[in-house]
Every structure is written in structure tokens, then in C-alpha cells.
Amino acid sequence: MNEALKLNATLSGGNQLVDWASKSYLIVDDFIGVRQLLRESLRSLGAKSVDQASSGGEAMALLTRTRYDVVLCDYNLGEGKNGQQVLEEARIRNLLMPSSVWLMVSAEKSVESVMGAAEHQPDAYLIKPITEGVLLTRLNRVWHKKQIFKKIDQAYAEKDFLRAAKMCDEQIALNKVHEIDLLRMKAHLMLKSGETARACEAYERVLKEREYQWARTGLAKIRMANGEYEQARQIFQGVIAENRYYMDAYDQLAVAYNAMGMPEEACSILDRAAKLSPNSVGRQRALGQVCLKLGNVGMAEKAFRKCIAIGEYSVMKSADPYLGLARVCGMKNEPKEAMALLLTAQREFAHDQIELRAKITEGMVYHESGDYRRARKAGEELEEILNRDAGRPDVPTCMEMATLLFAVGVKESPVDLLCYVIKNNHDNTVLLDDVQKVFDKARMSDEGFALIKASKKEASDLMNQGVLLWKTGKLTEAVDWMREARVALPNNMRILFNSAQILISHLQQRGYDPLLAQETTDLLLHVDKIMPDQQRFAQLMEQLAALCPRVDDASERDARSA
Amino acid sequence: MDETHTTMAPDGAMAEKDMPEHGAADEATGSNELFLFLASTAHDMKNSISVLSGTLETLLADTEPASEEQARVAYPQMAHMLYQTKRLNDNLIQLLALYKQVGKPEYPFDIQPLEMGDLMEQVISAERVLLKSKNITLVTDFDPALIWHFDEDLIIGVVGHAINNAINYTRDTIRVAIACVDGCLEIRVEDNGRGYPAAMLEAGVQAMSGKRTGVNFLTNSTGLGLYFSSEVAKMHKHRARSGSLQLENGGAFGGGCFVLRLP
């Protein structure tokens, strides 16, 4: 045992010693001297199994073959993927074990790496030069933290959020040093369970200790989810004033502006954020889209091109910037390049309703560049696709399709599409305004206004009648009515939620019925799929779970593993 | 090769041009070109220096002097080389951190809760070989379970630098003491040397007062370390209180004391 180990043993007397000698390691760095130095450090911890990669691609190949216990990965890897992209891909492709430790190494901390709200965070960041002591201390700390979070993560994966939150509380009492991280997890779990007030409580407790920006931002996100956009805006701006490199606050502020129907403001904040930290695929995409909406062709082009460039080696790569850039080319009267982009998009992304979306874009490009004959043809093909499939695409796609169809002179099917959008989102006032704008552009302002009003009424009547039946105690009728309403409006969140609520009432008052319970579960999972992480989803799931006949723990476990 | 600096440079220039309202940028405009040059140079050298100091440290730790002659001449020389390499590396790290603070983008300040045991473990292990090879005893006085919130990498850098400095001043003993004093975390690095000369004590005051003219940190490496440390201290804020740095003489051994206070 060398002296570093002895030192560690005496200093961290309370912590259990970890057997780092028997673990498998991967070192990823493009500089051979650094790789050798790191290998020496690991060897002196006793490590025998140490692999090395000099690029992101090489690392991916090794990660595919071997499940490593510890990965030491440099952030900057020259050409190709950077360290963050390697981590993201490894996580998404499940190449890491839950117990795997990922240490991100960089010559210095980068804003993006520390402040970025990257979904896939490494377990720790290390700054070069890495001394043995730092390496060992951080390895031990990460390992200890992983032990604490192990069961919590497992409960989380089982969507058993409230049990996980309870475990957080238990661990806070035992591990003061991880209190802040545990509170962060608890707040997240409470949000997932629809317990907004208790999530706020957890964030407030963090803020009592220290002014952590993520906790402040968390409070603002809750405000935003409650539709309190103005309050959320103020908090986000406060966070930015306090720390102008906290990028998540910029992105969230743009979301708030968009929800408030203020695209100019959303654009300007995203522009500022993209200048400070340009290498976020999501940010460049959001910027390009809002620029397109505002008709700022130059900025949109720049954002989409950047988005494609930085997305090249990222698993976050999507069809959106290709379609957006094709629109830009259309506006610049370069239909040839636009068509080439659409071909690329269809070749590289064989999902995401790519055929439909590419066809819409194609029509728009031809229309904008004055080729009305080809635009018309695209419109006809679109109508065919629509007629072929009873399902309807997501809201933005419907809106784009309606816009195009109006533009090429079709009237009936875009009106149907827009009415479908309104009925399924009858209480979203910002969206209703957008629909009105599409009607305005088609010189159908008055007609559109009347259609929106009628569709809105149809949806709310449908819902109110169901609620009325429920309130007057006609539970079976209410359930039947809502079942019909769901068929008519399959993606109306309020109808879906109310429908689930009424089904649960039925189960509560008329006794448990496995068929109705299954119907409720399916319904709620459908809601969660079209709009994830809604508070009411978790609340209703919990109510439903409480109704399930109790089984003793052992058989529950058996059922789960079966 | 590590390429961060090439992507950093244009961002820095862009951010500064677009955000003239930011004070720090204005102040640094004149020397920005120089910073850019220094930062790129420092960055290029860092990987090599890491390898050099790492190798020296391994060599020193593994080698027992073979003869009396070697123990008397070669071994201390190697130790001195390690000391110089560490100083050089420290300066490079500080230059880079300063560049990020003064130029753009700023250093991403990352506060986290940390146990003092973890902090000291990292500091001590980084200095262990050097202390041993120079026959200097390190005395510590701290509660390993005490938790404080700060930027771990920056504080390790500052304390490590203070110890490196004390190695130069001490006769044979250095003391690192951490305690909670008046609601602040007080980290003291004390030695049993002759104490700081008056000019250094003055430089410490200057560094804290924020008058950058008082310290010529481009030519005087001690000044750079002080300036860096005081900047790090000031970055730490909590409920209207900021961190501070003080140089004094006295302490447990009557020598020089480097005192860092964090709110």
C-alpha cells in the first residue's frame, strides 16, 4: 500500500474503504502524456484493468464492449464527439451500469460543463492536473454518494416517487454533507408526484442554507407550470442578474416568454444565451424556430446551421434544424438547397413523422419561392396522407399543415385540422390566438373567429356535461359520457384528466373494478405520453394506486418481478 | 491536444463587444489582447507541465537516495525542482482562472457543500511529497466533519498555493488550521519562519482593497498568487458577506500567517 492510500485510510476513518484495485477503468484523453499520467495514478491505487481511448469514437467502441466501473474522460477530445457527448450517448445506449462512476476531466472548468442543465451529468468534474489525492478523494465521495442514492434511484425508476422522497428524508438525517443533493432530488420527486407545495418546501430549505441558483430556478419552474409566467419571468431574471452564466435560467425564461405570447423577447434572450454559450443543440434549435416565427431569416439560418453543426456528433441530433433550414432556403428563394436538405432529413431520420413533415416543408418552400404549381402538388399529396391515416400529428405540425394547405388554396381540410387543434386545446389561449392568426392569413378572420368560438364551445360543453353528471351523482352515466368525449377529442388534456378523475370516483364510491382500473391506468399513461410530467398525472396515479386492493409485500414484489 | 482556447477566444471577444454594460470587461479592455495571448500560451504549456510535475513527484516518492552524496546533493535538488514545477503550474492555473475572471467567459463558479476532511485530504496529498523531501512537518488542526459551502477546486488551489509559499518561508514546520469563527470559515496557514516582510503585508492589504495597480501581477509572481487568492476569497458571498484574505505575522509559531475567511 503506498502512502496516498494510507493517508486516505487515516483521514476518512468514518467512510468505508472502497476496493479500487479490483475495479475496471477507462481513460479517455487525446493527449498521450496525460493518459500515461492518469494510468500511473490509477496503478498506484492498485488498479490492474485500465483501458485507454484517444478519441470519442474509440471510447464509444470500448464502452460498447466493456462495462467499466470507472471512466475518466477528458471534456475536449479534438475532432468528433466531446466528453459530454460520449457520456450522453453511453447513458442513452445503456452502456453504463447504474453503479458506474463517470469523472469528467478538463483543463479548466467550462461554463457549459458546470452550469449547463445537461440532462446527463457526470458524477464529478476534475480539473487538470489531477493529483492522486484529488482523484482518490473524489472517487470515494462519488462512490459513497452512489450508495446513498442507490435505493432512491431504484424507487424512482419504478415511478414510486413518494417512497423515494421518504428515503431522501431518511438519508438527510444520516448524511449531512449530501443534504443539499438529497433535497434537490426530493424536490424533483415531489414535482413528479404533483406535490408542488412540498417541492417548494424542499427548495426553500436549500435556499435557507445557501443561495443555490438551481433551487431558485426550481421555484420559478413551479410558478411557470402553474401558469404564473410573470412571476416566473421575474425570478429567472433575478437569477441571471445574480449569475449571468446560469444558462438554464435563460432557456427557461425564453419558454416563459413564448408561453406569454412574446416571441420577440424570447428571441432576444435566446440570442443572448447563444452568444454566451453557443454549443447547445436545444438552444440553437429554439432560437432558430422563434426567429422563423418572427420572420428573421438571417438569424434563423445562422441558428439552424449552428444547430446542425454542433448536433453532428450528438445523440440530441434531430430533424428539426434541417426542416427549419429548408424553410429558410425557401424564403431566400433557394429551393434546390431546400430540397436537398429535406432529402437528407428523410434519409437520416426515419421516424418523427418525417414524411409528413418533409412534405409540409416542401410545399411551403415552393410556395414561398413562387412555384405555385409544385406547392399545389405538395398540398394534394398532403391531403392524401391525411386521408390515409385517421391519427393527427402534434399541434405544431397541424398548424404548419393548415397554413400550407390554405396557402395552396385548399379550404376544407385545413379548417378541419384547425378545429381539431382547438377542440383538443380549448383552454390554451395563446394557441387559440395562433390559430386565429392562421385564419387571418388565409383571409378568413371572421369565419375563423366563429369556428374557434364554436369549437371551443363544443369541447367545453362536452366536458361540462360529463362533470355535471358526475356532480349530480350519476357516476355510470358520467363515465360513459366521458368515454364518448374521449373518442371525439382524443388529445384534450382537460377531458382526459377529468375522465380519469371521474373513473377514480366511480372506483372509490362503487367499489374496485379491475377493468375500470385498467382503463384508468391506460388513460393516464396516454396523457403522460402526450404531455409528460403533469402534476395531475402523478396525483391521479397515486389516488388510483391507493384504491388497489392491498397485497402483502412479498406477493407485490413477485408481481413486480414477474 | 487540448483545444479549448481556440474556441474560447472568439466567444470572449463577442461577449465583451455585445455587453458593454459589464464593468469587469471594461476595466480589462486594454489588456485583453495580452490576456488572450497569455491564456493561450499558459494553456498550451499546462499539459506538459502536468506530466513533468507528475513524473517528478513519482520519482521522488519512489526513490530512496542510494548514497550519502546523493542524499546530500541530488535529492534536495530534485525536491527543489518539484517545488519550482509546482510553482510554475500554480501560476499557470491562476493565470487561466484570472483570464476567465477578467476576460470572457467568466470562471464558472461552482459552490458545493464539502467536509473539511475531504478538503484537507486533497490539500495534504498534493503537498505530501514536497513536504517530505524538504523535511518539513505539517501540523493540522481541524474538525473533519465540519461542512462548508465553497468552490472546492478554487479553495484547494488557494490553500495549496499558501502552503507552497510557506515552504519557502518556514524553518521546518507548517500548521494548517480550520475553524468556524464569527460565522465564517477561517483557514489559516502558519509557518515558523521570520514572518512576512512589511512589503508583503502591504501587498496583502492592496490585493484585498481591489486596487490592481498596487500589485504588478504580470511580473511579480507572489503578487499574482495574492491577487488570485483575494479574487477567489471575494467571489465567495453569502447573505451580504464576502470572503477575505489577510497576511499577518504571529500565529501559533510566531511566523507568517496566511488567513482566508469564507462566509
Short mmCIF file of C-alpha atoms in Angstrom, two decimals, chain A residues 365-529:
data_model
loop_
_atom_site.label_atom_id
_atom_site.label_comp_id
_atom_site.label_asym_id
_atom_site.label_seq_id
_atom_site.Cartn_x
_atom_site.Cartn_y
_atom_site.Cartn_z
CA VAL A 365 -40.69 26.17 -49.73
CA TYR A 366 -42.28 26.00 -53.20
CA HIS A 367 -44.99 28.38 -52.16
CA GLU A 368 -42.59 30.93 -50.74
CA SER A 369 -40.33 30.74 -53.77
CA GLY A 370 -43.29 31.31 -56.08
CA ASP A 371 -43.54 27.83 -57.62
CA TYR A 372 -47.31 27.56 -57.06
CA ARG A 373 -47.73 24.52 -59.27
CA ARG A 374 -45.34 22.41 -57.21
CA ALA A 375 -46.72 23.84 -53.95
CA ARG A 376 -50.21 22.84 -55.02
CA LYS A 377 -48.99 19.34 -55.81
CA ALA A 378 -47.39 19.01 -52.38
CA GLY A 379 -50.69 20.15 -50.86
CA GLU A 380 -52.58 17.44 -52.71
CA GLU A 381 -50.13 14.79 -51.59
CA LEU A 382 -50.53 16.01 -48.03
CA GLU A 383 -54.30 15.70 -48.19
CA GLU A 384 -53.79 12.15 -49.39
CA ILE A 385 -51.56 11.35 -46.42
CA LEU A 386 -54.15 12.93 -44.12
CA ASN A 387 -56.98 10.87 -45.57
CA ARG A 388 -54.92 7.70 -45.41
CA ASP A 389 -54.32 7.97 -41.66
CA ALA A 390 -57.03 8.76 -39.11
CA GLY A 391 -54.48 9.88 -36.49
CA ARG A 392 -53.41 13.51 -36.35
CA PRO A 393 -49.85 14.75 -35.83
CA ASP A 394 -48.78 17.04 -32.97
CA VAL A 395 -50.05 20.59 -32.68
CA PRO A 396 -47.16 22.48 -34.36
CA THR A 397 -47.29 20.08 -37.32
CA CYS A 398 -51.09 20.51 -37.62
CA MET A 399 -50.68 24.28 -37.58
CA GLU A 400 -47.99 24.23 -40.25
CA MET A 401 -50.01 21.87 -42.38
CA ALA A 402 -53.13 24.05 -42.14
CA THR A 403 -51.09 27.14 -43.02
CA LEU A 404 -49.70 25.46 -46.10
CA LEU A 405 -52.99 23.99 -47.25
CA PHE A 406 -54.69 27.38 -47.00
CA ALA A 407 -51.83 28.90 -48.95
CA VAL A 408 -52.22 26.47 -51.83
CA GLY A 409 -55.94 27.13 -51.96
CA VAL A 410 -57.33 24.12 -50.10
CA LYS A 411 -60.03 25.10 -47.66
CA GLU A 412 -61.88 22.20 -46.11
CA SER A 413 -59.13 20.02 -44.69
CA PRO A 414 -57.16 22.88 -43.05
CA VAL A 415 -60.35 24.09 -41.38
CA ASP A 416 -60.89 20.55 -40.06
CA LEU A 417 -57.30 20.43 -38.83
CA LEU A 418 -57.57 23.74 -37.01
CA CYS A 419 -60.90 22.81 -35.41
CA TYR A 420 -59.28 19.59 -34.27
CA VAL A 421 -56.45 21.60 -32.70
CA ILE A 422 -58.88 23.96 -30.92
CA LYS A 423 -61.11 21.22 -29.59
CA ASN A 424 -58.16 19.36 -28.15
CA ASN A 425 -56.69 22.50 -26.58
CA HIS A 426 -59.77 24.59 -25.92
CA ASP A 427 -58.40 26.41 -22.88
CA ASN A 428 -54.96 27.32 -24.28
CA THR A 429 -55.47 30.98 -25.10
CA VAL A 430 -52.02 31.55 -26.61
CA LEU A 431 -52.60 28.69 -29.03
CA LEU A 432 -56.08 29.95 -29.89
CA ASP A 433 -54.52 33.30 -30.83
CA ASP A 434 -52.06 31.48 -33.09
CA VAL A 435 -54.94 29.61 -34.75
CA GLN A 436 -56.74 32.91 -35.31
CA LYS A 437 -53.58 34.24 -37.00
CA VAL A 438 -53.58 31.30 -39.41
CA PHE A 439 -57.21 32.11 -40.28
CA ASP A 440 -56.31 35.80 -40.65
CA LYS A 441 -53.53 34.97 -43.07
CA ALA A 442 -55.98 32.92 -45.14
CA ARG A 443 -58.29 35.95 -45.23
CA MET A 444 -60.84 34.08 -43.15
CA SER A 445 -60.73 36.23 -39.99
CA ASP A 446 -64.45 36.35 -39.24
CA GLU A 447 -65.12 32.81 -40.31
CA GLY A 448 -62.15 31.65 -38.23
CA PHE A 449 -63.33 33.59 -35.20
CA ALA A 450 -66.72 31.90 -35.41
CA LEU A 451 -65.16 28.48 -35.93
CA ILE A 452 -62.86 28.89 -32.93
CA LYS A 453 -65.77 30.00 -30.78
CA ALA A 454 -67.91 27.07 -31.88
CA SER A 455 -65.14 24.50 -31.44
CA LYS A 456 -64.29 25.87 -28.03
CA LYS A 457 -67.90 25.66 -27.00
CA GLU A 458 -68.24 22.15 -28.35
CA ALA A 459 -65.28 20.98 -26.28
CA SER A 460 -66.30 22.71 -23.07
CA ASP A 461 -69.92 21.58 -23.44
CA LEU A 462 -68.72 18.05 -23.88
CA MET A 463 -66.63 18.34 -20.74
CA ASN A 464 -69.16 20.26 -18.64
CA GLN A 465 -71.91 17.77 -19.34
CA GLY A 466 -69.68 14.96 -18.03
CA VAL A 467 -68.74 16.93 -14.94
CA LEU A 468 -72.42 17.80 -14.34
CA LEU A 469 -73.40 14.13 -14.48
CA TRP A 470 -70.61 13.37 -12.03
CA LYS A 471 -71.58 16.17 -9.65
CA THR A 472 -75.19 15.04 -9.59
CA GLY A 473 -74.09 11.55 -8.62
CA LYS A 474 -74.84 9.89 -11.97
CA LEU A 475 -71.50 8.16 -11.94
CA THR A 476 -72.08 5.44 -14.51
CA GLU A 477 -73.57 7.94 -16.97
CA ALA A 478 -70.66 10.30 -16.33
CA VAL A 479 -68.14 7.53 -17.05
CA ASP A 480 -69.95 6.60 -20.29
CA TRP A 481 -70.23 10.22 -21.35
CA MET A 482 -66.55 10.89 -20.83
CA ARG A 483 -65.66 7.71 -22.69
CA GLU A 484 -67.54 9.11 -25.72
CA ALA A 485 -65.91 12.52 -25.25
CA ARG A 486 -62.50 10.87 -25.35
CA VAL A 487 -63.28 9.24 -28.65
CA ALA A 488 -64.32 12.60 -30.09
CA LEU A 489 -61.37 14.52 -28.64
CA PRO A 490 -58.55 12.03 -28.01
CA ASN A 491 -55.91 14.60 -27.02
CA ASN A 492 -57.82 17.11 -24.93
CA MET A 493 -55.91 17.19 -21.66
CA ARG A 494 -58.75 18.53 -19.55
CA ILE A 495 -61.20 15.98 -20.86
CA LEU A 496 -58.67 13.20 -20.35
CA PHE A 497 -57.85 14.25 -16.80
CA ASN A 498 -61.48 14.80 -15.85
CA SER A 499 -62.32 11.49 -17.36
CA ALA A 500 -59.70 9.79 -15.20
CA GLN A 501 -60.93 11.69 -12.15
CA ILE A 502 -64.49 10.51 -12.77
CA LEU A 503 -63.34 6.93 -13.26
CA ILE A 504 -61.48 7.10 -9.95
CA SER A 505 -64.60 8.50 -8.24
CA HIS A 506 -66.51 5.55 -9.61
CA LEU A 507 -63.91 3.15 -8.20
CA GLN A 508 -63.97 4.93 -4.84
CA GLN A 509 -67.72 5.03 -4.49
CA ARG A 510 -68.93 1.92 -6.28
CA GLY A 511 -66.10 -0.37 -5.31
CA TYR A 512 -62.97 -1.63 -7.02
CA ASP A 513 -63.33 -3.00 -10.54
CA PRO A 514 -60.18 -4.30 -12.22
CA LEU A 515 -61.46 -3.46 -15.71
CA LEU A 516 -62.23 0.16 -14.84
CA ALA A 517 -58.92 0.41 -13.00
CA GLN A 518 -57.10 -0.84 -16.08
CA GLU A 519 -58.99 1.67 -18.24
CA THR A 520 -57.93 4.46 -15.88
CA THR A 521 -54.29 3.34 -15.94
CA ASP A 522 -54.23 3.19 -19.74
CA LEU A 523 -55.89 6.58 -19.94
CA LEU A 524 -53.38 8.16 -17.56
CA LEU A 525 -50.42 6.62 -19.36
CA HIS A 526 -51.79 8.05 -22.61
CA VAL A 527 -51.97 11.50 -21.00
CA ASP A 528 -48.43 11.15 -19.69
CA LYS A 529 -47.26 10.28 -23.16
#
